[in-house]
Every structure is written in structure tokens, then in C-alpha cells.
Amino acid sequence: GFAIITLNRPDKLNALNHQLFSELDKAITIIELDADIRALLLTGEGKAFAAGADIKELNACDELSGKHFSEFGSNVMTRLESMKIPVIAAVNGFALGGGCELAMSCHIRYASQSAKFGQPEVNLGILPGYGGTQRLTRLVGQAKAMELNLTGDLINADEAKNIGLVNEVYEDTVLIEKSLALIDKILSKSPISIGAIVESVRISTKLSLKDGLEYESKKFGEVGGSQDFKE
Ligand code: COA
């Protein structure tokens, strides 16, 4: 009932290059087309979740290609965030730059004790290009997002939990087990209810409270009228 995507470029700390983004994009499509998959777990192979955009590819940027570089990765992350099933990140190590941004485009984040988070782009003379100034601000507030983005400092998993960047922190050895237990719990509920909750919570950042409440009532009617609810 669920899928696992593992970022698998451990010798480069799962740095996000064009090929990795393309494969991730393809994997999202495969999962979207499979109605039996009702939750997604995203994690990384090795000691990193992802250590950011691939710095070698970044080197070749000019103004136009830089914009495209940012849009390409950003679009894949927005596709992930827009999935109709719950998307859980099991952050198993470094989640830096694009890695932190990728984790933030998931709906729930569990982190291992050894995970490290940060937006170090400022140290390279650039800025985050996949949502680090946008999703981080929504998640942790403007002051903390400014501080992390302006200093490039890394924070550990407990600090990430304190500021609301991750939901829970677990010992490295049980991170996947705990993430799968969460998925198990979600899969035990009505899929129609889960789908409506994912969409309603996700859309709340885009709507006024009035419009969001209207959207929720509409969804409530749809789900309440379903055979699943009657059962
Ligand atoms: N892009 C491309 N390659 C990367 C990378 C990235 N963002 N992050 C790590 N790598 C590569 C390294 O070049 C190295 O490759 P090599 O063995 O061919 O030289 C390999 O991954 C291992 O990295 P290394 O730096 O040796 O590991 P470490 O444990 O000493 O340090 C980090 C880990 C995460 C602190 C360090 O790799 C780092 O600072 N990475 C860049 C983080 C960053 O600035 N991300 C934002 C990019 S916009």
C-alpha cells in the first residue's frame, strides 16, 4: 500500500543533479498512476538525505540557465508536495540546501538523531533556489528563516524539532521503522478521508481563512457523502 523512494547517489551524498531530479520526477509519475499506493516514504542512501544541489552543475550557471536550474528542481519538489497521498521524509543524515528544501516539500518530516539541516547557499555566494526562502519561512517563521538563510549555519535534529522544522527525532537505527509505523497507522484509516485531509491542509497556505473553511466544508460534504464513511 505504500512506496519508498531512496535517493541513491551515496558517494556524492545524494547531491541533487539533473539526472537525480529526472529520475525522481519519473518515480513520482509512476506512483501517481498506481492507485494502490496510498503513502510515500522518501529517504536517502548512506550518511546523507541529500547534501544539496550538485555544486559541479551549479558552476556552469549564467543568469538564464540559473533561473532554469532553479525552476527545474523547484517544479519537481512542488510535484512532490502536491501529491494526493501523504509524503513522509525520513531524514537520515545531512539535509543541506536542496536536501533541506526537498525534505520541506514533504508533508511530514521524521529525522534521525545524526541528521543536520541548513541552507548553506549563502556560503557559496548564492541563495536557495528550491524553496528555502519560501517554505522554510512558512514552517519556522520569518526571523528563524532569515537567520538560517543569512548565516548558512547548520542545526542538529533536536534544534530542527525545536523550531518546527521536523516532527520527530529518532535514533538512527529506528528511523525507518518509526516512519513505516506512521505510514501503517495512516493506511489503517479511510483512504477517502486521508486524501481529503492531505488536500485541505496543503491548500491552507494558499487560501484566506474564509476560503479555506469553505474548501473544508466542501470536502466534508464529499467525504460525508461517500460509501466509505457510511461503512
Ligand atoms: N554537490 C556535489 N557534490 C557534493 C555535494 C554537493 N552539494 N556535497 C557533497 N558532495 C560530494 C563531495 O564533493 C565528495 O565527492 P568526492 O569524494 O568525489 O570528492 C563526496 O560528496 C563526499 O563529500 P565530503 O565533503 O567528502 O563529505 P564530508 O563528510 O567531509 O562533508 C558535507 C559533508 C555535507 C559537510 C560537505 O560535503 C558539504 O559541505 N557539502 C556541500 C553542502 C552544500 O553547500 N550544499 C548546498 C549546495 S547549493
mmCIF file of C-alpha atoms and ligand atoms in Angstrom, residues 11-13 15 47 51-55 58 94 96-97 120-121 124 126, ligand 1:
data_model
loop_
_atom_site.group_PDB
_atom_site.id
_atom_site.type_symbol
_atom_site.label_atom_id
_atom_site.label_comp_id
_atom_site.label_asym_id
_atom_site.label_seq_id
_atom_site.Cartn_x
_atom_site.Cartn_y
_atom_site.Cartn_z
ATOM 1 C CA ASP A 11 29.254 8.603 -2.980
ATOM 2 C CA LYS A 12 28.183 12.224 -3.656
ATOM 3 C CA LEU A 13 25.984 12.446 -0.535
ATOM 4 C CA ALA A 15 23.691 15.665 -4.288
ATOM 5 C CA LYS A 47 25.099 9.192 5.521
ATOM 6 C CA ALA A 51 23.754 17.426 0.651
ATOM 7 C CA GLY A 52 22.168 19.949 -1.702
ATOM 8 C CA ALA A 53 22.114 20.827 -5.363
ATOM 9 C CA ASP A 54 25.061 19.386 -7.240
ATOM 10 C CA ILE A 55 27.724 22.076 -6.909
ATOM 11 C CA LEU A 58 25.882 24.879 -10.437
ATOM 12 C CA PHE A 94 22.686 15.702 6.019
ATOM 13 C CA LEU A 96 21.527 20.747 3.358
ATOM 14 C CA GLY A 97 20.487 23.308 0.774
ATOM 15 C CA PRO A 120 24.382 26.959 3.302
ATOM 16 C CA GLU A 121 23.882 28.532 -0.148
ATOM 17 C CA LEU A 124 28.628 29.846 -1.996
ATOM 18 C CA ILE A 126 24.042 32.314 -3.969
HETATM 19 N N1 COA B 1 27.353 18.768 -4.771
HETATM 20 C C1 COA B 1 28.222 17.943 -5.370
HETATM 21 N N2 COA B 1 28.986 17.059 -4.701
HETATM 22 C C2 COA B 1 28.852 17.018 -3.367
HETATM 23 C C3 COA B 1 27.975 17.864 -2.663
HETATM 24 C C4 COA B 1 27.195 18.766 -3.430
HETATM 25 N N3 COA B 1 26.286 19.601 -2.865
HETATM 26 N N4 COA B 1 28.076 17.593 -1.339
HETATM 27 C C5 COA B 1 28.993 16.621 -1.220
HETATM 28 N N5 COA B 1 29.471 16.263 -2.432
HETATM 29 C C6 COA B 1 30.475 15.254 -2.762
HETATM 30 C C7 COA B 1 31.871 15.711 -2.385
HETATM 31 O O1 COA B 1 32.415 16.514 -3.423
HETATM 32 C C8 COA B 1 32.587 14.402 -2.236
HETATM 33 O O2 COA B 1 32.874 13.882 -3.520
HETATM 34 P P1 COA B 1 34.355 13.275 -3.860
HETATM 35 O O3 COA B 1 34.505 12.125 -2.893
HETATM 36 O O4 COA B 1 34.275 12.883 -5.294
HETATM 37 O O5 COA B 1 35.313 14.389 -3.562
HETATM 38 C C9 COA B 1 31.518 13.495 -1.627
HETATM 39 O O6 COA B 1 30.254 14.107 -1.943
HETATM 40 C C10 COA B 1 31.609 13.362 -0.123
HETATM 41 O O7 COA B 1 31.603 14.668 0.445
HETATM 42 P P2 COA B 1 32.653 15.169 1.535
HETATM 43 O O8 COA B 1 32.647 16.664 1.527
HETATM 44 O O9 COA B 1 33.977 14.484 1.325
HETATM 45 O O10 COA B 1 31.976 14.595 2.881
HETATM 46 P P3 COA B 1 32.195 15.173 4.354
HETATM 47 O O11 COA B 1 31.539 14.184 5.254
HETATM 48 O O12 COA B 1 33.605 15.537 4.591
HETATM 49 O O13 COA B 1 31.349 16.555 4.383
HETATM 50 C C11 COA B 1 29.388 17.940 3.977
HETATM 51 C C12 COA B 1 29.954 16.531 4.298
HETATM 52 C C13 COA B 1 27.878 17.800 3.755
HETATM 53 C C14 COA B 1 29.627 18.887 5.182
HETATM 54 C C15 COA B 1 30.083 18.519 2.746
HETATM 55 O O14 COA B 1 30.034 17.539 1.723
HETATM 56 C C16 COA B 1 29.450 19.771 2.200
HETATM 57 O O15 COA B 1 29.617 20.836 2.795
HETATM 58 N N6 COA B 1 28.723 19.693 1.049
HETATM 59 C C17 COA B 1 28.140 20.808 0.389
HETATM 60 C C18 COA B 1 26.915 21.290 1.129
HETATM 61 C C19 COA B 1 26.321 22.497 0.422
HETATM 62 O O16 COA B 1 26.908 23.550 0.375
HETATM 63 N N7 COA B 1 25.092 22.321 -0.134
HETATM 64 C C20 COA B 1 24.400 23.355 -0.806
HETATM 65 C C21 COA B 1 24.676 23.295 -2.256
HETATM 66 S S1 COA B 1 23.819 24.607 -3.097
#
